[in-house]
mmCIF file of C-alpha atoms and ligand atoms in Angstrom:
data_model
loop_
_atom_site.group_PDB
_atom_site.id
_atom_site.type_symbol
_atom_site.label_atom_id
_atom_site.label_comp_id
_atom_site.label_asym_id
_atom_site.label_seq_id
_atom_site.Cartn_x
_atom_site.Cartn_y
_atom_site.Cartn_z
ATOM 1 C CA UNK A 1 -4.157 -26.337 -12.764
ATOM 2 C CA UNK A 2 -2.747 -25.776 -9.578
ATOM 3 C CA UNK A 3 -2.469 -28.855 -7.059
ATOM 4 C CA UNK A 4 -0.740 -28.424 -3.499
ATOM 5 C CA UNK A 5 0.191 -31.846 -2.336
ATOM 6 C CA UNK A 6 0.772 -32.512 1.635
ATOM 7 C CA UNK A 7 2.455 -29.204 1.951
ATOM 8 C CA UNK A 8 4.269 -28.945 5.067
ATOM 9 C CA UNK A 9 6.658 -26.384 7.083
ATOM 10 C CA UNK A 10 7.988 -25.639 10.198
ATOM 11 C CA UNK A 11 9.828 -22.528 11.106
ATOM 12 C CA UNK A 12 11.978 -23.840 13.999
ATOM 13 C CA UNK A 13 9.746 -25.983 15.716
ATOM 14 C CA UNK A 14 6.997 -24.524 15.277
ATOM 15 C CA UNK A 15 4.102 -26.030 12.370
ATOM 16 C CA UNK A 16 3.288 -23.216 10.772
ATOM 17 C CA UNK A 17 1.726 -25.114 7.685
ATOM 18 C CA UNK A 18 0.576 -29.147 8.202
ATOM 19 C CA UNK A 19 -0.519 -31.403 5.623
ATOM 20 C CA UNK A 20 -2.443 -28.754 3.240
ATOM 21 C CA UNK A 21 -3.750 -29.955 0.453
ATOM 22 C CA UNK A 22 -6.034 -28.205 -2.111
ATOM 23 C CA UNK A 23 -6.431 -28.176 -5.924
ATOM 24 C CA UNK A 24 -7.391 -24.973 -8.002
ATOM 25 C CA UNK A 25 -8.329 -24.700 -11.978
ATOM 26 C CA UNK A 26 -7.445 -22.164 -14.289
ATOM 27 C CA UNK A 27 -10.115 -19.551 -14.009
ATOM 28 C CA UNK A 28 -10.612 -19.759 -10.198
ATOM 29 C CA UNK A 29 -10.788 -17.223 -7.783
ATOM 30 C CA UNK A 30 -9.607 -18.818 -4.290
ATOM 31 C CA UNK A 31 -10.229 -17.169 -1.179
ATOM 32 C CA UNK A 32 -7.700 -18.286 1.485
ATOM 33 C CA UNK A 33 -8.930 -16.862 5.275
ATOM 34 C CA UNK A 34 -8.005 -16.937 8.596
ATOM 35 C CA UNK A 35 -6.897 -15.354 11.493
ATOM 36 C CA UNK A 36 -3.417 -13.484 12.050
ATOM 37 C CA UNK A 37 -1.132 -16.389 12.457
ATOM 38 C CA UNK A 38 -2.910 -18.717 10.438
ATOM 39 C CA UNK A 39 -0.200 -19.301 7.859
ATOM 40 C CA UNK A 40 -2.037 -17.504 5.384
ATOM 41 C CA UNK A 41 1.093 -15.600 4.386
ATOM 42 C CA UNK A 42 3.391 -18.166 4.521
ATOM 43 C CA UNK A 43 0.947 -20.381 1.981
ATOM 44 C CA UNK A 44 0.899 -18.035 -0.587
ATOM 45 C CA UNK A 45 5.354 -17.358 0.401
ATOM 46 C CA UNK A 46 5.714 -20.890 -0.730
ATOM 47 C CA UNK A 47 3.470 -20.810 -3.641
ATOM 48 C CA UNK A 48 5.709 -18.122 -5.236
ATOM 49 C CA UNK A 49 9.055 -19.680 -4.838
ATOM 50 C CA UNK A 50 9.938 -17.380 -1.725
ATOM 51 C CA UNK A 51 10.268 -19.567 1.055
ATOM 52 C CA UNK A 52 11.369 -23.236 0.775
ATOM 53 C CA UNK A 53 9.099 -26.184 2.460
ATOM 54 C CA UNK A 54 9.898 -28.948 4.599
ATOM 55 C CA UNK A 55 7.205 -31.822 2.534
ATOM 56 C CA UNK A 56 5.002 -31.889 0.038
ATOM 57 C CA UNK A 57 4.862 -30.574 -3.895
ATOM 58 C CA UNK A 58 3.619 -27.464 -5.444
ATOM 59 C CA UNK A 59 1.867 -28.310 -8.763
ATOM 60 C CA UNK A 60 1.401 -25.095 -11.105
ATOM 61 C CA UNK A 61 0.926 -26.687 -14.823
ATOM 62 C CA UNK A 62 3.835 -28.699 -15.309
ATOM 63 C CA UNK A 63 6.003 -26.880 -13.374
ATOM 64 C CA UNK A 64 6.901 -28.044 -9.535
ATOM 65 C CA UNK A 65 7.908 -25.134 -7.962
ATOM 66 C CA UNK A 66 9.434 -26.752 -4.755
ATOM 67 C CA UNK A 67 12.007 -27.884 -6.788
ATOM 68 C CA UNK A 68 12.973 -25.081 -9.235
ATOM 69 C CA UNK A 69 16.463 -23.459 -8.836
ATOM 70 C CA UNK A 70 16.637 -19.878 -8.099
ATOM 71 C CA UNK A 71 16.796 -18.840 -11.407
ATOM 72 C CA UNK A 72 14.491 -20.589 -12.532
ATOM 73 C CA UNK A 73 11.633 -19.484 -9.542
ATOM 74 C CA UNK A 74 13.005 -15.949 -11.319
ATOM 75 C CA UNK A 75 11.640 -17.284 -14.552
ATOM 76 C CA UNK A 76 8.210 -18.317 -12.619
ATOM 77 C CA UNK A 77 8.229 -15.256 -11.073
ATOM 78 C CA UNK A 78 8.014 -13.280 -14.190
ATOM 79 C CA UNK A 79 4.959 -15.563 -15.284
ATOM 80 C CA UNK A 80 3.063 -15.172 -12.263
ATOM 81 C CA UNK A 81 1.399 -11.653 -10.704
ATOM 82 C CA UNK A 82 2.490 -11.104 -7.251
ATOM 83 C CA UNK A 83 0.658 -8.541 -4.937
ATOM 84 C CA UNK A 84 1.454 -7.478 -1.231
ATOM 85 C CA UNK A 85 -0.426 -5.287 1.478
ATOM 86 C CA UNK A 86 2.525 -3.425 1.670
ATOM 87 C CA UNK A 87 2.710 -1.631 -1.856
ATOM 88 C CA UNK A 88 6.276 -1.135 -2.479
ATOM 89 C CA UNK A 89 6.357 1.393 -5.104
ATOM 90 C CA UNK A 90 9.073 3.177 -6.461
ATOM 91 C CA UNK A 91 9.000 6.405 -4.915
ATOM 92 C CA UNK A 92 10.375 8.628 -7.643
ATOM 93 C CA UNK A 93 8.824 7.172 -10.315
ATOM 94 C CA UNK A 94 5.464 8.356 -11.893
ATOM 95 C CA UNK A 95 2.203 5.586 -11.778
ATOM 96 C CA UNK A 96 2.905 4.904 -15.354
ATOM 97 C CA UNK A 97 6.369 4.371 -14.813
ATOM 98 C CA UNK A 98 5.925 2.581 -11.884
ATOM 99 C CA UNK A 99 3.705 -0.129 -13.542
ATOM 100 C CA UNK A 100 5.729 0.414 -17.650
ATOM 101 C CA UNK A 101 8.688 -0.636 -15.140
ATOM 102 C CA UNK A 102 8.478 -4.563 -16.105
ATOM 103 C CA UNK A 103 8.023 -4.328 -19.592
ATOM 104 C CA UNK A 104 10.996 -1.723 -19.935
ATOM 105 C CA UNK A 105 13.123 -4.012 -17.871
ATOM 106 C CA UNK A 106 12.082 -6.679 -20.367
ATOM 107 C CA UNK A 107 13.081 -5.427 -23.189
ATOM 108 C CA UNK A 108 9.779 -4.400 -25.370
ATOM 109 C CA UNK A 109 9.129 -1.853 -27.459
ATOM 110 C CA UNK A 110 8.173 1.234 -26.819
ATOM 111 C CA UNK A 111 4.560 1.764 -28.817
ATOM 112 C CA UNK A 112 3.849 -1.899 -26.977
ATOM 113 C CA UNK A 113 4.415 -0.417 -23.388
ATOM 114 C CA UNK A 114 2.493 2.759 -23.995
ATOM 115 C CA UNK A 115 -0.338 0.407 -25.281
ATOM 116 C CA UNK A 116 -0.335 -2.276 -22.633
ATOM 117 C CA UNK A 117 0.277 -0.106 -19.521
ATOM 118 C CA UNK A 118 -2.275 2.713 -20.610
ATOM 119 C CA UNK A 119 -4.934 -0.263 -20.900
ATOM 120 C CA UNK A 120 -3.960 -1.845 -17.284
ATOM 121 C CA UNK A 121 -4.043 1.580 -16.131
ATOM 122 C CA UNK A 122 -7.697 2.197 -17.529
ATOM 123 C CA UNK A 123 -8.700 -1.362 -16.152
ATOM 124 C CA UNK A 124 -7.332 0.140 -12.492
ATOM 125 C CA UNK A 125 -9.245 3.514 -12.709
ATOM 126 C CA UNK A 126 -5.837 4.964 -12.784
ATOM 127 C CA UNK A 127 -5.828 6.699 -16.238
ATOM 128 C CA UNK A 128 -6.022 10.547 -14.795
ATOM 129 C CA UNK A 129 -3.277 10.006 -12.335
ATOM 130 C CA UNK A 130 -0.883 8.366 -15.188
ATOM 131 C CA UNK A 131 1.787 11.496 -13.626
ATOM 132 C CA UNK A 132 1.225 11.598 -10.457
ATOM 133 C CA UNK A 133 3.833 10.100 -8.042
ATOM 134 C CA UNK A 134 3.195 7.685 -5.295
ATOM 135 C CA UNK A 135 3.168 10.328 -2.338
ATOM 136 C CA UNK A 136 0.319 12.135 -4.370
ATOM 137 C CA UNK A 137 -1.953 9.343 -3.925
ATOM 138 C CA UNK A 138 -4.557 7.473 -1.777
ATOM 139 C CA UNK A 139 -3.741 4.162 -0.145
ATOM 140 C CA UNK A 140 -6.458 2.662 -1.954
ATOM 141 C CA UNK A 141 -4.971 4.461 -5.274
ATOM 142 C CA UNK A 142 -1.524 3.481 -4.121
ATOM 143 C CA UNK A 143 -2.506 -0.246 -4.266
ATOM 144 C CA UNK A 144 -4.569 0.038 -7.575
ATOM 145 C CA UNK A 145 -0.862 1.135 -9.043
ATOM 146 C CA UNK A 146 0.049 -2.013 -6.968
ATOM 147 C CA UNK A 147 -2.237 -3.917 -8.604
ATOM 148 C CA UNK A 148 -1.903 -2.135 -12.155
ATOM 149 C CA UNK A 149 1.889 -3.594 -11.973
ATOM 150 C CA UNK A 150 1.055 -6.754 -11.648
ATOM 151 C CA UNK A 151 -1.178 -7.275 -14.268
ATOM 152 C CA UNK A 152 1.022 -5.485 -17.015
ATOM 153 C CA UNK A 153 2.694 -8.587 -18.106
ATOM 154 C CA UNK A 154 -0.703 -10.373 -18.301
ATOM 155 C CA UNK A 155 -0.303 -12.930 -15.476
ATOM 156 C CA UNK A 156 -2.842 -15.812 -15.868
ATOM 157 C CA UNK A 157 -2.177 -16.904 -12.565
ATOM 158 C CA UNK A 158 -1.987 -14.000 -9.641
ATOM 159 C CA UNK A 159 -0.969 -14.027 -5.657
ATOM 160 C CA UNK A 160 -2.278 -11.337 -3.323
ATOM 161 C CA UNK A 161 -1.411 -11.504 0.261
ATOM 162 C CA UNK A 162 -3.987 -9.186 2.495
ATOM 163 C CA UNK A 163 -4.346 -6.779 -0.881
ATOM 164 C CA UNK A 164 -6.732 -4.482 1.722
ATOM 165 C CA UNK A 165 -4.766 -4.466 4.858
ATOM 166 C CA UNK A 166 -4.368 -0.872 4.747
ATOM 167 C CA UNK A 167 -7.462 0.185 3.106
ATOM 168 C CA UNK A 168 -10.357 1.934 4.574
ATOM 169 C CA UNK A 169 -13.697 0.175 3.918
ATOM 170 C CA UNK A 170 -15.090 1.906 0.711
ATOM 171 C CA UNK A 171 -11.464 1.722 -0.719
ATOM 172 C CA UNK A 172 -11.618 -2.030 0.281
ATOM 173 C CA UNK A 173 -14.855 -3.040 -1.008
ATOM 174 C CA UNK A 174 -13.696 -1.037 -4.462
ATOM 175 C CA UNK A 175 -10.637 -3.281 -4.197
ATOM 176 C CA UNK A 176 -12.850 -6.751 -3.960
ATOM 177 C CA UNK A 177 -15.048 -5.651 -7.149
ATOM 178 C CA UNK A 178 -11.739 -5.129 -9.146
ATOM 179 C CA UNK A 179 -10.547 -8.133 -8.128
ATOM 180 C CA UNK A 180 -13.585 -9.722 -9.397
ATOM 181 C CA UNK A 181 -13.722 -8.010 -12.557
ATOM 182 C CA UNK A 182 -9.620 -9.212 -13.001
ATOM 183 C CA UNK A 183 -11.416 -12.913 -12.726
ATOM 184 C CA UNK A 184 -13.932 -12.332 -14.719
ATOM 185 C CA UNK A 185 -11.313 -11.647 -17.778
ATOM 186 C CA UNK A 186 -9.947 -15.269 -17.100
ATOM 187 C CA UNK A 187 -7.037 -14.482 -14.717
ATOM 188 C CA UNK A 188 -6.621 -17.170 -11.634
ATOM 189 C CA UNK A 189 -6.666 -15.705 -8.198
ATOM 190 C CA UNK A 190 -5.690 -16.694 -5.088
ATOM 191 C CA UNK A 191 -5.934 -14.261 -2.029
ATOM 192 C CA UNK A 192 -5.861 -14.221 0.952
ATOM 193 C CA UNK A 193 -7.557 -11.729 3.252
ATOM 194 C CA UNK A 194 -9.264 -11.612 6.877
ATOM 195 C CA UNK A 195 -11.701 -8.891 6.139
ATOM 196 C CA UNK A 196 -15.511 -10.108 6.278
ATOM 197 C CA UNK A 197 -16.328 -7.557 3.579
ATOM 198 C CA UNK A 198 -13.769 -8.913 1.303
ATOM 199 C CA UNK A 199 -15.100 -12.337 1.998
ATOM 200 C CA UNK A 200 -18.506 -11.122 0.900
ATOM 201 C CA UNK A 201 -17.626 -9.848 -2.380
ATOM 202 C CA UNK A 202 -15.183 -12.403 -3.443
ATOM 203 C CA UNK A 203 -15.905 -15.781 -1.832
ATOM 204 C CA UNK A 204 -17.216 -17.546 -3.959
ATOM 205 C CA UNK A 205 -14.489 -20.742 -3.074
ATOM 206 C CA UNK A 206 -13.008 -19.927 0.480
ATOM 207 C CA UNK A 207 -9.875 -21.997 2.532
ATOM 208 C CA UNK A 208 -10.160 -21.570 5.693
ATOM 209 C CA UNK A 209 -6.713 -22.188 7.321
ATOM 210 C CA UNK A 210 -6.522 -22.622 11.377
ATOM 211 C CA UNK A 211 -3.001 -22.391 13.312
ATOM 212 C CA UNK A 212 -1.642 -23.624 9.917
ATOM 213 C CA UNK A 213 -4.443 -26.358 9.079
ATOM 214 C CA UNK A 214 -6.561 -26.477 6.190
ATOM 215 C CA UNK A 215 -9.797 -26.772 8.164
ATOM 216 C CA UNK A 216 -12.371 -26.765 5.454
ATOM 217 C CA UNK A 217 -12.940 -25.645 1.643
ATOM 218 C CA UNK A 218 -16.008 -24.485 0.457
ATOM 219 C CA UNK A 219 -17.892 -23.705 -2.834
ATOM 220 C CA UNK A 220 -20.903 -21.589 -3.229
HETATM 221 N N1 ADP B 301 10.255 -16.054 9.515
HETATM 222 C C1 ADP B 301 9.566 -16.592 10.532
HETATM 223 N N2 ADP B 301 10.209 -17.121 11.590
HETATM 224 C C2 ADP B 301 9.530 -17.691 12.606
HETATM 225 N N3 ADP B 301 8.187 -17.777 12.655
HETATM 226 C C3 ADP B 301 7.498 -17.264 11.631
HETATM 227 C C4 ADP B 301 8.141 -16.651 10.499
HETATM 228 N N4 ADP B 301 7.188 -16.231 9.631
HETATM 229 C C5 ADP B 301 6.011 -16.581 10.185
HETATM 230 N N5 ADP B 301 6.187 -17.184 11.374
HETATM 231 C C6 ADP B 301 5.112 -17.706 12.248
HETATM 232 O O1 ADP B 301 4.290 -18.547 11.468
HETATM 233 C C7 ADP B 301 2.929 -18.392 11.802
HETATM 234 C C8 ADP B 301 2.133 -18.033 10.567
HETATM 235 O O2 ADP B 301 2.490 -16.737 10.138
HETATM 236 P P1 ADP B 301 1.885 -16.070 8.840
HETATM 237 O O3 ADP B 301 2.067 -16.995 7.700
HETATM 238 O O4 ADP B 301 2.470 -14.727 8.734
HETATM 239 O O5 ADP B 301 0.329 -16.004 9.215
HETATM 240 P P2 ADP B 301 -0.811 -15.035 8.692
HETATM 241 O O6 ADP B 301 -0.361 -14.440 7.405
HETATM 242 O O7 ADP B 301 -2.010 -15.928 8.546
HETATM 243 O O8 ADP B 301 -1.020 -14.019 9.757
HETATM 244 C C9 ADP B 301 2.875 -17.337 12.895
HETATM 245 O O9 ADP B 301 2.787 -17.989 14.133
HETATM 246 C C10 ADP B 301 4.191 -16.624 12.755
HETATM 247 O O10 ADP B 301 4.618 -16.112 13.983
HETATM 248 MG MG1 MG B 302 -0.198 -12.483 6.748
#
């Protein structure tokens, strides 16, 4: 369980988060929304160890992640999948090797990578392009890989900041059903996004977050 206590932070003197607080179970899928300079980004910063905060705690499990060291928001790091709009993929590295990356760095076997990262790439769509190198692809293919990488280690718990910012709207709406399938298999998700259509498909628990207010919380 996830519980964000009275989370507060300023950057210089301006509020740019005040007073959130939400809880979220294992299994969720949490839709955070709101328009650009909400503080939609800087939520799910904090939530992942990457920027500090001024008040309040960050629950995940046991674990307070305000307070961890740096080493040890390394260690929560590695537990936790992390997903950007921006996709950030090593350029001369194929899509297998892109998303195999994490599990070589981590030591496992061999047979074990080939096995886990050909089954995230089948749960992607991303089997036939297994050689392909990022500049071969579609954005919306580009952030699959993105995506792909993230789940290799088997998160249960995984962060996506704007996942469709650069997607156009079938590649988007393909996006949200994967998404949805990734819940459906158990993982926890919390996103945030200010497309409607992404709304639609995933919102089935939306935070709405106004100049860096929680203004309301809804279930369907
Ligand atoms: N590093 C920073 N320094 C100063 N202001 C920042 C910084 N990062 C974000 N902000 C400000 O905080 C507010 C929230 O930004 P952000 O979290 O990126 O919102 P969103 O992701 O919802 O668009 C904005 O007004 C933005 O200008
Ligand atoms: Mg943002």
């Amino acid at each position: 369980m996830i519980v964000i206590e009275n989370l507060s932070k300023k950057h210089g003197k301006h509020q740019v988060l005040e007073d959130i607080s939400f809880k979220v179970n294992g299994g969720e899928l949490v839709t955070i929304v709101g328009g650009s300079g909400a503080g939609k980004t800087t939520l799910i910063h904090t939530l992942i160890g990457a920027e500090k905060i001024d008040s309040g705690n960050i629950k995940i499990d046991n674990l307070v992640v305000n307070k961890l060291s740096p080493a040890k928001v390394q260690d929560y790091r590695r537990h936790i999948g992390i997903i950007f709009q921006d996709y950030k993929l090593l350029p001369q590295k194929t899509v297998f090797e892109n998303v195999s990356f994490a599990l070589e760095v981590a030591g496992y076997d061999k047979n074990f990578i080939n096995q886990r990262t050909t089954d995230v790439l089948k749960l992607t769509g991303l089997e036939a392009k297994r050689n392909h190198f990022p500049r071969q692809l579609s954005g919306g293919e580009r952030q699959r890989v993105a995506i792909a990488r993230a789940l290799v280690h088997n998160p249960e718990l995984i962060f996506a900041d704007e996942p469709t910012g650069n997607l156009d709207p079938e590649n988007t709406a393909a996006l949200a059903r994967l998404f949805l399938k990734i819940n459906k298999s158990g993982t926890t998700i919390i996103l945030s996004t200010h497309n409607k259509e992404v709304v639609k498909i995933l919102g089935e628990r939306i935070i709405t977050l106004q100049k860096g207010k929680l203004v309301s919380d809804t279930k369907k």
